[in-house]
């Protein structure tokens, strides 16, 4: 099956990036969100990011205009029904994702492949709440989507080979690289990355090092482009906590216990860059450690 039309659910940080790369690769994209304001912001951000690519010579002015013309927006979720491929990129809460799929299912075309951009939730369990577990899989992009080259493709227990092959062909057309992961909590990237971030937070919690010392140590000592606490703020501390809880609940191993300090920051609403404060305070000209 050749995929031509793509629906993206959620116009936030991940959804707008997914719409961007699909439109640039020649797909007709319909982006939906419950918020008209979020859709408007997404279009503005996509245009700004395309401008940045054009200024660097990565794309032409014609490429930019053609990509923007391929993106339509709607507040009506069921408008995505006829799409060949749908990628759900809503918030990382299983109840929200399940509600989206249950609303979509009666309106889907017979051939539509349903996917989720979830970073940790069971694909098999999400698929079981739909009418097409064989045409359901994980399609996990990295953030920021236009920049990061990896896509994790995750099969549920029922995912059939044609659906997997169709999604693999899409990843190749996007110019990205696919890594195939089995359907276990947090898959590959976050199974390795999140415990490292959680351990960095424990290192801060226990007073082993300051925010600045921990991030500097990993950047210079392990050659990471971004320190783990800075990265946590970029991802969103609520997302980090959600993934750690999925790992802890799904694998029943105490080594995945979320650090109490991470929980405290989330309870305070200090979620990182998106709220202006996390392990750093972003409200001034230069980020300043909050601890």
Short mmCIF file of C-alpha atoms in Angstrom, two decimals:
data_model
loop_
_atom_site.label_atom_id
_atom_site.label_comp_id
_atom_site.label_asym_id
_atom_site.label_seq_id
_atom_site.Cartn_x
_atom_site.Cartn_y
_atom_site.Cartn_z
CA UNK A 1 0.00 0.00 0.00
CA UNK A 2 1.29 3.46 -0.93
CA UNK A 3 0.63 6.15 1.65
CA UNK A 4 -0.26 9.58 0.25
CA UNK A 5 -2.41 11.26 2.92
CA UNK A 6 -1.41 11.58 6.56
CA UNK A 7 -3.42 12.71 9.60
CA UNK A 8 -1.62 14.02 12.67
CA UNK A 9 -3.47 14.20 16.00
CA UNK A 10 -2.11 16.90 18.30
CA UNK A 11 -0.51 20.20 17.26
CA UNK A 12 1.96 20.42 20.15
CA UNK A 13 5.73 20.04 20.25
CA UNK A 14 5.77 16.67 18.47
CA UNK A 15 2.69 17.01 16.27
CA UNK A 16 3.77 20.19 14.51
CA UNK A 17 7.21 18.69 13.82
CA UNK A 18 5.65 15.52 12.39
CA UNK A 19 3.34 17.58 10.14
CA UNK A 20 6.38 19.62 9.02
CA UNK A 21 8.50 16.66 7.89
CA UNK A 22 5.62 14.85 6.17
CA UNK A 23 4.55 17.94 4.22
CA UNK A 24 8.14 18.62 3.18
CA UNK A 25 8.43 15.01 1.95
CA UNK A 26 5.41 15.45 -0.33
CA UNK A 27 2.55 14.02 1.74
CA UNK A 28 -0.83 15.74 2.08
CA UNK A 29 -1.17 16.41 5.81
CA UNK A 30 -4.22 17.12 7.96
CA UNK A 31 -3.31 18.36 11.44
CA UNK A 32 -5.94 18.34 14.17
CA UNK A 33 -6.14 19.61 17.74
CA UNK A 34 -8.93 20.46 20.17
CA UNK A 35 -7.51 24.00 20.37
CA UNK A 36 -7.77 26.46 17.47
CA UNK A 37 -5.01 28.48 19.16
CA UNK A 38 -2.70 25.43 19.17
CA UNK A 39 -3.33 24.89 15.45
CA UNK A 40 -2.56 28.52 14.68
CA UNK A 41 0.64 28.39 16.74
CA UNK A 42 1.65 25.17 14.99
CA UNK A 43 1.31 26.73 11.52
CA UNK A 44 3.36 29.73 12.64
CA UNK A 45 6.07 27.50 14.11
CA UNK A 46 6.18 25.25 11.05
CA UNK A 47 6.61 28.29 8.80
CA UNK A 48 9.36 29.66 11.05
CA UNK A 49 11.20 26.32 11.03
CA UNK A 50 10.88 26.05 7.24
CA UNK A 51 12.29 29.59 6.97
CA UNK A 52 15.25 28.48 9.09
CA UNK A 53 15.87 25.51 6.77
CA UNK A 54 15.62 27.80 3.73
CA UNK A 55 18.09 30.32 5.21
CA UNK A 56 20.59 27.48 5.69
CA UNK A 57 20.14 26.36 2.08
CA UNK A 58 18.61 23.02 3.08
CA UNK A 59 15.41 23.72 1.11
CA UNK A 60 14.33 26.19 -1.57
CA UNK A 61 11.64 28.87 -1.35
CA UNK A 62 9.51 26.67 -3.63
CA UNK A 63 9.95 23.69 -1.28
CA UNK A 64 8.80 25.82 1.65
CA UNK A 65 5.69 27.15 -0.10
CA UNK A 66 4.76 23.69 -1.42
CA UNK A 67 5.11 22.17 2.07
CA UNK A 68 2.92 24.84 3.67
CA UNK A 69 0.30 24.35 0.95
CA UNK A 70 0.13 20.62 1.77
CA UNK A 71 -0.86 21.23 5.43
CA UNK A 72 -4.52 21.71 6.32
CA UNK A 73 -5.84 22.04 9.87
CA UNK A 74 -9.10 21.08 11.57
CA UNK A 75 -10.56 21.01 15.07
CA UNK A 76 -12.71 18.01 14.09
CA UNK A 77 -10.87 14.79 14.86
CA UNK A 78 -13.07 12.64 12.62
CA UNK A 79 -11.99 14.65 9.54
CA UNK A 80 -8.87 12.45 9.61
CA UNK A 81 -10.92 9.32 8.90
CA UNK A 82 -10.12 8.98 5.16
CA UNK A 83 -6.33 9.37 5.63
CA UNK A 84 -4.03 6.50 4.60
CA UNK A 85 -1.94 6.88 7.76
CA UNK A 86 -2.81 8.50 11.09
CA UNK A 87 -0.18 9.39 13.70
CA UNK A 88 -1.49 10.17 17.17
CA UNK A 89 0.82 12.65 18.92
CA UNK A 90 -1.32 13.75 21.85
CA UNK A 91 -0.18 14.06 25.45
CA UNK A 92 1.56 11.04 27.01
CA UNK A 93 -1.50 9.82 28.93
CA UNK A 94 -3.01 6.49 27.99
CA UNK A 95 -6.60 7.51 28.75
CA UNK A 96 -6.32 10.46 26.34
CA UNK A 97 -4.85 8.32 23.58
CA UNK A 98 -7.48 5.61 24.03
CA UNK A 99 -10.31 8.17 23.87
CA UNK A 100 -8.87 9.54 20.61
CA UNK A 101 -8.73 6.10 18.98
CA UNK A 102 -12.23 5.20 20.14
CA UNK A 103 -13.61 8.39 18.59
CA UNK A 104 -11.68 7.86 15.34
CA UNK A 105 -12.43 4.17 14.72
CA UNK A 106 -16.01 4.45 13.35
CA UNK A 107 -14.84 7.02 10.77
CA UNK A 108 -11.71 5.28 9.44
CA UNK A 109 -11.25 4.00 5.92
CA UNK A 110 -10.81 0.23 5.72
CA UNK A 111 -7.16 0.56 4.66
CA UNK A 112 -6.12 3.24 7.23
CA UNK A 113 -3.05 2.43 9.31
CA UNK A 114 -3.29 3.78 12.86
CA UNK A 115 -0.11 4.64 14.75
CA UNK A 116 0.93 6.31 17.99
CA UNK A 117 3.94 8.52 18.64
CA UNK A 118 3.92 7.34 22.27
CA UNK A 119 7.35 7.27 23.87
CA UNK A 120 6.58 4.49 26.34
CA UNK A 121 2.99 3.14 26.41
CA UNK A 122 2.19 -0.43 25.29
CA UNK A 123 1.37 -0.54 21.58
CA UNK A 124 -0.40 -3.88 22.00
CA UNK A 125 -2.68 -2.43 24.67
CA UNK A 126 -3.48 0.69 22.64
CA UNK A 127 -4.14 -1.45 19.55
CA UNK A 128 -6.56 -3.66 21.48
CA UNK A 129 -8.89 -0.68 21.93
CA UNK A 130 -9.31 -0.30 18.16
CA UNK A 131 -10.93 -2.33 15.39
CA UNK A 132 -7.60 -2.93 13.60
CA UNK A 133 -4.81 -4.23 15.86
CA UNK A 134 -3.15 -5.73 12.78
CA UNK A 135 -2.96 -2.23 11.22
CA UNK A 136 -1.72 -0.53 14.40
CA UNK A 137 1.86 0.18 15.46
CA UNK A 138 4.19 2.60 17.23
CA UNK A 139 5.69 5.40 15.12
CA UNK A 140 7.97 7.18 17.59
CA UNK A 141 9.76 10.31 16.39
CA UNK A 142 12.52 12.03 18.36
CA UNK A 143 12.34 15.68 19.39
CA UNK A 144 12.85 18.05 17.57
CA UNK A 145 11.34 16.07 14.69
CA UNK A 146 12.78 18.09 11.75
CA UNK A 147 16.32 17.71 13.14
CA UNK A 148 16.49 14.21 14.67
CA UNK A 149 17.17 11.38 12.26
CA UNK A 150 15.80 8.38 14.18
CA UNK A 151 12.30 6.92 14.15
CA UNK A 152 11.47 3.93 16.36
CA UNK A 153 9.00 1.54 14.70
CA UNK A 154 7.27 -0.65 17.28
CA UNK A 155 5.15 -3.67 16.39
CA UNK A 156 2.30 -4.68 18.64
CA UNK A 157 1.69 -8.40 19.08
CA UNK A 158 -0.85 -8.33 16.22
CA UNK A 159 0.84 -5.89 13.79
CA UNK A 160 0.94 -7.43 10.31
CA UNK A 161 3.87 -7.30 7.90
CA UNK A 162 2.21 -5.07 5.23
CA UNK A 163 1.52 -2.36 7.84
CA UNK A 164 5.10 -2.52 9.09
CA UNK A 165 6.49 -2.43 5.54
CA UNK A 166 4.31 0.57 4.65
CA UNK A 167 5.53 2.51 7.69
CA UNK A 168 9.15 1.57 7.01
CA UNK A 169 8.80 2.91 3.45
CA UNK A 170 7.42 6.16 4.87
CA UNK A 171 10.42 6.57 7.20
CA UNK A 172 12.75 6.09 4.23
CA UNK A 173 10.82 8.66 2.15
CA UNK A 174 11.14 11.13 5.02
CA UNK A 175 14.91 10.68 4.78
CA UNK A 176 15.14 9.30 8.30
CA UNK A 177 16.48 6.05 9.77
CA UNK A 178 14.22 3.43 11.36
CA UNK A 179 15.09 1.31 14.40
CA UNK A 180 12.75 -1.61 15.03
CA UNK A 181 11.82 -2.09 18.68
CA UNK A 182 9.82 -4.77 20.43
CA UNK A 183 6.77 -3.71 22.42
CA UNK A 184 8.22 -3.48 25.92
CA UNK A 185 7.95 -0.44 28.22
CA UNK A 186 9.68 2.66 26.79
CA UNK A 187 11.05 0.69 23.79
CA UNK A 188 14.79 1.34 23.08
CA UNK A 189 15.69 5.02 23.35
CA UNK A 190 13.72 5.91 26.47
CA UNK A 191 14.45 2.55 28.15
CA UNK A 192 18.10 3.67 28.16
CA UNK A 193 17.80 7.48 28.26
CA UNK A 194 15.21 8.02 31.01
CA UNK A 195 16.94 5.99 33.74
CA UNK A 196 20.09 8.03 32.99
CA UNK A 197 18.14 11.28 33.43
CA UNK A 198 16.47 9.89 36.57
CA UNK A 199 19.89 8.96 37.98
CA UNK A 200 21.16 12.48 37.27
CA UNK A 201 18.19 13.82 39.27
CA UNK A 202 19.05 11.43 42.13
CA UNK A 203 22.63 12.74 41.96
CA UNK A 204 21.23 16.26 42.43
CA UNK A 205 18.72 15.11 45.09
CA UNK A 206 21.48 13.46 47.15
CA UNK A 207 23.74 16.51 46.91
CA UNK A 208 26.49 14.75 44.96
CA UNK A 209 26.66 17.65 42.52
CA UNK A 210 24.89 20.86 41.58
CA UNK A 211 22.75 21.28 38.44
CA UNK A 212 25.65 23.02 36.70
CA UNK A 213 28.24 20.44 37.83
CA UNK A 214 26.12 17.47 36.74
CA UNK A 215 25.39 18.88 33.27
CA UNK A 216 28.99 20.02 32.73
CA UNK A 217 30.30 16.59 33.79
CA UNK A 218 28.18 14.71 31.26
CA UNK A 219 28.80 17.19 28.45
CA UNK A 220 32.56 17.23 28.87
CA UNK A 221 33.10 13.83 30.52
CA UNK A 222 30.84 11.75 28.28
CA UNK A 223 30.77 14.05 25.24
CA UNK A 224 26.98 14.51 25.41
CA UNK A 225 25.73 17.53 23.43
CA UNK A 226 23.38 18.46 26.30
CA UNK A 227 23.55 17.72 30.02
CA UNK A 228 20.92 15.31 31.43
CA UNK A 229 19.10 17.97 33.49
CA UNK A 230 19.08 20.42 30.59
CA UNK A 231 17.76 17.60 28.40
CA UNK A 232 15.05 16.75 30.95
CA UNK A 233 13.88 20.38 30.83
CA UNK A 234 13.85 20.23 27.03
CA UNK A 235 11.79 17.02 26.98
CA UNK A 236 9.43 18.16 29.76
CA UNK A 237 9.66 16.90 33.34
CA UNK A 238 6.06 15.68 33.22
CA UNK A 239 6.95 13.49 30.23
CA UNK A 240 10.08 12.20 32.01
CA UNK A 241 8.02 11.30 35.08
CA UNK A 242 5.32 9.62 32.97
CA UNK A 243 7.93 7.44 31.22
CA UNK A 244 9.64 6.52 34.49
CA UNK A 245 6.25 5.49 35.92
CA UNK A 246 5.59 3.32 32.85
CA UNK A 247 8.99 1.65 33.30
CA UNK A 248 8.47 1.20 37.06
CA UNK A 249 4.93 -0.17 36.70
CA UNK A 250 5.58 -2.25 33.58
CA UNK A 251 8.85 -3.89 34.62
CA UNK A 252 8.27 -3.99 38.42
CA UNK A 253 11.93 -3.25 39.11
CA UNK A 254 12.91 -0.75 41.82
CA UNK A 255 15.79 0.55 39.70
CA UNK A 256 13.13 2.46 37.71
CA UNK A 257 11.68 4.25 40.78
CA UNK A 258 11.22 7.93 39.84
CA UNK A 259 13.33 10.28 41.93
CA UNK A 260 11.20 12.12 44.54
CA UNK A 261 12.76 15.41 43.40
CA UNK A 262 11.42 14.83 39.86
CA UNK A 263 7.95 14.25 41.32
CA UNK A 264 8.25 17.44 43.40
CA UNK A 265 9.18 19.59 40.38
CA UNK A 266 6.22 18.20 38.42
CA UNK A 267 3.88 18.83 41.35
CA UNK A 268 5.13 22.42 41.46
CA UNK A 269 4.33 22.84 37.77
CA UNK A 270 8.02 23.38 37.00
CA UNK A 271 8.04 21.23 33.87
CA UNK A 272 11.05 22.69 32.07
CA UNK A 273 11.32 25.01 29.09
CA UNK A 274 7.63 24.92 28.23
CA UNK A 275 6.64 26.43 31.60
CA UNK A 276 9.67 28.71 32.02
CA UNK A 277 11.12 26.77 34.97
CA UNK A 278 12.48 23.31 35.61
CA UNK A 279 16.02 22.48 36.70
CA UNK A 280 16.81 25.83 35.10
CA UNK A 281 14.86 29.10 35.19
CA UNK A 282 14.32 30.27 31.60
CA UNK A 283 12.52 33.54 32.33
CA UNK A 284 15.65 35.71 31.98
CA UNK A 285 18.09 36.15 29.11
CA UNK A 286 20.24 33.21 30.28
CA UNK A 287 19.01 30.00 31.94
CA UNK A 288 19.88 29.92 35.66
CA UNK A 289 19.91 26.71 37.78
CA UNK A 290 16.98 26.53 40.20
CA UNK A 291 18.87 24.35 42.65
#
